[in-house]
Short mmCIF file of C-alpha atoms in Angstrom, two decimals:
data_model
loop_
_atom_site.label_atom_id
_atom_site.label_comp_id
_atom_site.label_asym_id
_atom_site.label_seq_id
_atom_site.Cartn_x
_atom_site.Cartn_y
_atom_site.Cartn_z
CA UNK N 1 -14.16 19.73 19.66
CA UNK N 2 -11.10 17.50 20.19
CA UNK N 3 -9.95 15.52 17.16
CA UNK N 4 -10.29 11.75 17.40
CA UNK N 5 -7.36 9.41 16.84
CA UNK N 6 -8.90 8.26 13.54
CA UNK N 7 -9.26 11.86 12.35
CA UNK N 8 -5.61 12.42 13.15
CA UNK N 9 -4.65 9.31 11.17
CA UNK N 10 -6.67 10.57 8.20
CA UNK N 11 -4.97 13.95 8.36
CA UNK N 12 -1.51 12.38 8.60
CA UNK N 13 -2.23 10.08 5.65
CA UNK N 14 -3.46 12.97 3.49
CA UNK N 15 -0.39 15.01 4.43
CA UNK N 16 1.94 12.20 3.41
CA UNK N 17 0.14 11.66 0.10
CA UNK N 18 0.37 15.38 -0.65
CA UNK N 19 4.10 15.66 0.13
CA UNK N 20 5.69 17.52 -2.78
CA UNK N 21 8.88 15.40 -2.68
CA UNK N 22 7.06 12.07 -2.43
CA UNK N 23 8.45 9.43 -4.79
CA UNK N 24 5.95 7.06 -6.43
CA UNK N 25 6.94 3.94 -4.44
CA UNK N 26 6.67 5.84 -1.15
CA UNK N 27 3.37 7.37 -2.29
CA UNK N 28 1.76 3.98 -2.96
CA UNK N 29 3.26 2.47 0.19
CA UNK N 30 1.84 5.30 2.31
CA UNK N 31 -1.57 4.82 0.66
CA UNK N 32 -1.71 1.10 1.44
CA UNK N 33 -0.32 1.31 4.98
CA UNK N 34 -2.53 4.30 5.77
CA UNK N 35 -5.67 2.47 4.64
CA UNK N 36 -4.75 -0.71 6.52
CA UNK N 37 -4.32 1.27 9.74
CA UNK N 38 -7.40 3.46 9.28
CA UNK N 39 -9.81 0.67 8.40
CA UNK N 40 -8.42 -2.13 10.56
CA UNK N 41 -7.53 -4.31 7.57
CA UNK N 42 -5.25 -7.30 7.23
CA UNK N 43 -3.78 -5.58 4.18
CA UNK N 44 -4.40 -3.14 1.35
CA UNK N 45 -2.93 -3.54 -2.13
CA UNK N 46 -2.43 -1.44 -5.26
CA UNK N 47 -2.49 -2.73 -8.84
CA UNK N 48 -1.43 -0.54 -11.76
CA UNK N 49 -2.04 -0.91 -15.50
CA UNK N 50 0.89 -0.94 -17.89
CA UNK N 51 0.85 0.68 -21.33
CA UNK N 52 -0.48 -2.54 -22.87
CA UNK N 53 -3.50 -2.42 -20.57
CA UNK N 54 -2.35 -5.36 -18.47
CA UNK N 55 -2.51 -5.13 -14.69
CA UNK N 56 -0.28 -6.47 -11.98
CA UNK N 57 -0.36 -6.03 -8.23
CA UNK N 58 2.70 -4.03 -7.40
CA UNK N 59 2.57 -3.44 -3.67
CA UNK N 60 0.72 -4.42 -0.50
CA UNK N 61 0.85 -2.92 2.98
CA UNK N 62 1.88 -6.34 4.32
CA UNK N 63 4.29 -8.19 1.97
CA UNK N 64 2.85 -11.51 3.18
CA UNK N 65 -0.32 -10.77 1.18
CA UNK N 66 1.45 -9.85 -2.05
CA UNK N 67 1.09 -13.39 -3.54
CA UNK N 68 -2.68 -13.34 -2.89
CA UNK N 69 -3.06 -9.88 -4.41
CA UNK N 70 -0.95 -10.82 -7.43
CA UNK N 71 -2.86 -14.10 -7.95
CA UNK N 72 -5.91 -12.15 -9.12
CA UNK N 73 -4.18 -11.36 -12.40
CA UNK N 74 -2.85 -14.87 -12.82
CA UNK N 75 -6.36 -16.29 -12.27
CA UNK N 76 -8.18 -13.54 -14.18
CA UNK N 77 -10.62 -13.00 -11.31
CA UNK N 78 -10.86 -11.05 -8.07
CA UNK N 79 -11.88 -7.65 -6.70
CA UNK N 80 -9.07 -5.67 -8.39
CA UNK N 81 -9.73 -7.35 -11.75
CA UNK N 82 -13.44 -6.48 -11.63
CA UNK N 83 -12.75 -2.94 -10.42
CA UNK N 84 -10.26 -2.22 -13.21
CA UNK N 85 -12.59 -3.69 -15.84
CA UNK N 86 -15.56 -1.59 -14.71
CA UNK N 87 -13.71 1.52 -13.57
CA UNK N 88 -16.17 1.66 -10.68
CA UNK N 89 -16.14 1.00 -6.93
CA UNK N 90 -16.58 -2.65 -5.99
CA UNK N 91 -18.69 -2.82 -2.78
CA UNK N 92 -17.58 -5.14 0.05
CA UNK N 93 -17.95 -8.85 -0.75
CA UNK N 94 -18.03 -11.43 2.06
CA UNK N 95 -16.23 -14.69 1.34
CA UNK N 96 -17.56 -17.92 2.86
CA UNK N 97 -16.38 -21.50 2.63
CA UNK N 98 -18.64 -24.10 0.95
CA UNK N 99 -20.77 -21.33 -0.59
CA UNK N 100 -20.90 -20.47 -4.33
CA UNK N 101 -18.41 -17.63 -4.81
CA UNK N 102 -18.18 -14.72 -7.21
CA UNK N 103 -14.51 -15.63 -7.75
CA UNK N 104 -14.19 -19.35 -6.88
CA UNK N 105 -10.41 -19.72 -7.32
CA UNK N 106 -9.45 -16.40 -5.78
CA UNK N 107 -11.93 -16.87 -2.90
CA UNK N 108 -10.43 -20.24 -2.01
CA UNK N 109 -6.94 -18.72 -1.80
CA UNK N 110 -8.20 -15.70 0.16
CA UNK N 111 -10.01 -17.83 2.73
CA UNK N 112 -6.89 -19.95 3.24
CA UNK N 113 -4.99 -16.72 3.90
CA UNK N 114 -7.53 -15.67 6.56
CA UNK N 115 -9.35 -13.10 4.42
CA UNK N 116 -13.11 -12.93 5.01
CA UNK N 117 -14.06 -9.77 3.11
CA UNK N 118 -12.72 -7.76 0.17
CA UNK N 119 -13.55 -4.55 -1.66
CA UNK N 120 -11.87 -2.33 -4.24
CA UNK N 121 -11.90 1.23 -5.61
CA UNK N 122 -10.44 2.50 -8.88
CA UNK N 123 -7.09 4.28 -8.90
CA UNK N 124 -7.36 7.18 -11.32
CA UNK N 125 -4.77 9.51 -12.84
CA UNK N 126 -6.73 12.41 -14.24
CA UNK N 127 -9.69 11.03 -16.18
CA UNK N 128 -8.15 7.61 -16.68
CA UNK N 129 -8.38 4.48 -14.53
CA UNK N 130 -4.80 3.32 -14.11
CA UNK N 131 -5.35 0.62 -11.52
CA UNK N 132 -7.22 -0.35 -8.38
CA UNK N 133 -6.86 -0.30 -4.61
CA UNK N 134 -7.93 -3.57 -2.97
CA UNK N 135 -8.95 -3.91 0.68
CA UNK N 136 -8.38 -7.27 2.41
CA UNK N 137 -10.08 -7.90 5.77
CA UNK N 138 -10.08 -10.81 8.18
CA UNK N 139 -13.33 -9.50 9.66
CA UNK N 140 -16.58 -10.40 7.82
CA UNK N 141 -18.04 -6.93 8.47
CA UNK N 142 -14.95 -4.83 7.63
CA UNK N 143 -14.59 -2.77 5.52
CA UNK N 144 -18.02 -1.20 5.91
CA UNK N 145 -19.66 0.43 2.90
CA UNK N 146 -18.90 3.94 4.19
CA UNK N 147 -15.20 3.06 4.45
CA UNK N 148 -15.09 2.98 0.65
CA UNK N 149 -15.79 6.72 0.49
CA UNK N 150 -12.67 7.39 2.54
CA UNK N 151 -10.71 4.88 0.46
CA UNK N 152 -11.76 6.57 -2.78
CA UNK N 153 -10.82 10.03 -1.48
CA UNK N 154 -7.33 8.83 -0.53
CA UNK N 155 -6.98 6.89 -3.79
CA UNK N 156 -7.93 10.03 -5.73
CA UNK N 157 -5.34 12.01 -3.78
CA UNK N 158 -2.70 9.44 -4.70
CA UNK N 159 -3.94 9.39 -8.29
CA UNK N 160 -3.57 13.15 -8.54
CA UNK N 161 0.07 12.81 -7.52
CA UNK N 162 0.52 9.99 -10.06
CA UNK N 163 -0.92 12.15 -12.84
CA UNK N 164 1.59 14.88 -12.01
CA UNK N 165 4.42 12.36 -12.11
CA UNK N 166 3.22 11.02 -15.46
CA UNK N 167 4.14 14.33 -17.06
CA UNK N 168 7.77 13.32 -16.48
CA UNK N 169 7.61 9.53 -16.44
CA UNK N 170 5.93 6.99 -18.67
CA UNK N 171 3.67 4.40 -17.12
CA UNK N 172 6.28 1.72 -17.69
CA UNK N 173 8.84 3.76 -15.78
CA UNK N 174 6.42 4.07 -12.87
CA UNK N 175 5.79 0.32 -12.88
CA UNK N 176 9.52 -0.38 -12.99
CA UNK N 177 9.97 1.88 -9.97
CA UNK N 178 7.24 0.08 -8.08
CA UNK N 179 8.60 -3.36 -8.90
CA UNK N 180 12.00 -2.27 -7.63
CA UNK N 181 10.27 -0.93 -4.54
CA UNK N 182 8.88 -4.37 -3.75
CA UNK N 183 12.39 -5.63 -3.22
CA UNK N 184 13.41 -2.59 -1.20
CA UNK N 185 10.31 -2.89 0.99
CA UNK N 186 11.45 -6.30 2.18
CA UNK N 187 14.80 -4.77 3.21
CA UNK N 188 13.02 -1.86 4.90
CA UNK N 189 10.81 -4.25 6.89
CA UNK N 190 13.91 -6.12 8.01
CA UNK N 191 15.61 -2.86 9.03
CA UNK N 192 12.53 -1.79 11.00
CA UNK N 193 12.65 -5.03 12.99
CA UNK N 194 16.38 -4.73 13.64
CA UNK N 195 16.12 -1.11 14.76
CA UNK N 196 13.06 -1.86 16.90
CA UNK N 197 14.91 -4.61 18.75
CA UNK N 198 18.16 -2.63 19.01
CA UNK N 199 16.51 0.49 20.47
CA UNK N 200 13.63 -1.30 22.26
CA UNK N 201 10.98 0.77 20.45
CA UNK N 202 7.81 -0.06 18.49
CA UNK N 203 8.29 -0.93 14.81
CA UNK N 204 6.15 2.07 13.77
CA UNK N 205 8.47 4.42 15.65
CA UNK N 206 11.45 2.62 14.14
CA UNK N 207 10.07 3.30 10.63
CA UNK N 208 9.48 6.98 11.37
CA UNK N 209 13.04 7.31 12.66
CA UNK N 210 14.39 5.61 9.57
CA UNK N 211 12.44 7.91 7.26
CA UNK N 212 13.36 11.08 9.18
CA UNK N 213 17.03 10.10 9.27
CA UNK N 214 17.05 9.36 5.53
CA UNK N 215 15.33 12.62 4.60
CA UNK N 216 17.52 14.73 6.88
CA UNK N 217 20.65 13.31 5.24
CA UNK N 218 19.20 13.15 1.72
CA UNK N 219 19.78 9.42 1.30
CA UNK N 220 17.35 6.84 -0.03
CA UNK N 221 15.37 4.99 2.61
CA UNK N 222 16.23 1.67 0.94
CA UNK N 223 19.95 2.48 1.07
CA UNK N 224 19.77 3.32 4.78
CA UNK N 225 17.77 0.14 5.44
CA UNK N 226 20.33 -1.93 3.54
CA UNK N 227 23.15 -0.59 5.70
CA UNK N 228 21.23 -1.49 8.86
CA UNK N 229 20.47 -5.02 7.60
CA UNK N 230 24.21 -5.41 6.95
CA UNK N 231 24.92 -4.53 10.59
CA UNK N 232 25.64 -0.79 10.37
CA UNK N 233 23.36 1.33 12.59
CA UNK N 234 24.17 5.06 12.16
CA UNK N 235 25.01 6.88 15.38
CA UNK N 236 22.34 9.48 14.60
CA UNK N 237 19.63 6.84 15.03
CA UNK N 238 21.13 5.51 18.25
CA UNK N 239 21.39 9.00 19.72
CA UNK N 240 17.61 9.41 19.41
CA UNK N 241 16.95 6.52 21.79
#
């Protein structure tokens, strides 16, 4: 039986999450971008607890939605907040204007950003809940309830990798890495756009070329992206066109 495109996307996402050389920022980025593509979301976000038990949203698949995701912890309400508090899956919640809301302040911001439905699953490292994965949809029927099963499986895969990393890094070190990654992600997005226009290719292909080029030459993706943003496009990338 031929594999469907969605099945291939699932397999590719699992493979990336399981990569033995995957750094934490890349791991979380692959989780959020993979979920956004698989479920047809506007964005997916990850929040992680620090050692004091406080949470902050540290990355989103689309940087434009980072302020909305982060606002949950400023307001003290939202899907990630509830999910972290309970340690359980938060089923999809539809947001509607002029209707009493579960999270009145967060819902108002989400609706202004074009978000119609949200859900969340816990991010676990071993037996401990260390954060939450939030799903943001512009469609009032997406994500469907069954999508949360897939989300939890992928979150658990990412959590397993996090628990392995925690043997070598403290939680604060992980959070510091992720906060640094937020800045580098902006540069990477800029580099993707520049390379896409320069080579006349899709931005997804541009990202894959960037990552392959960086890995082959053992340089950080953020460093390569920074060079491209500054106007230096390596000949190796041009030769692939």
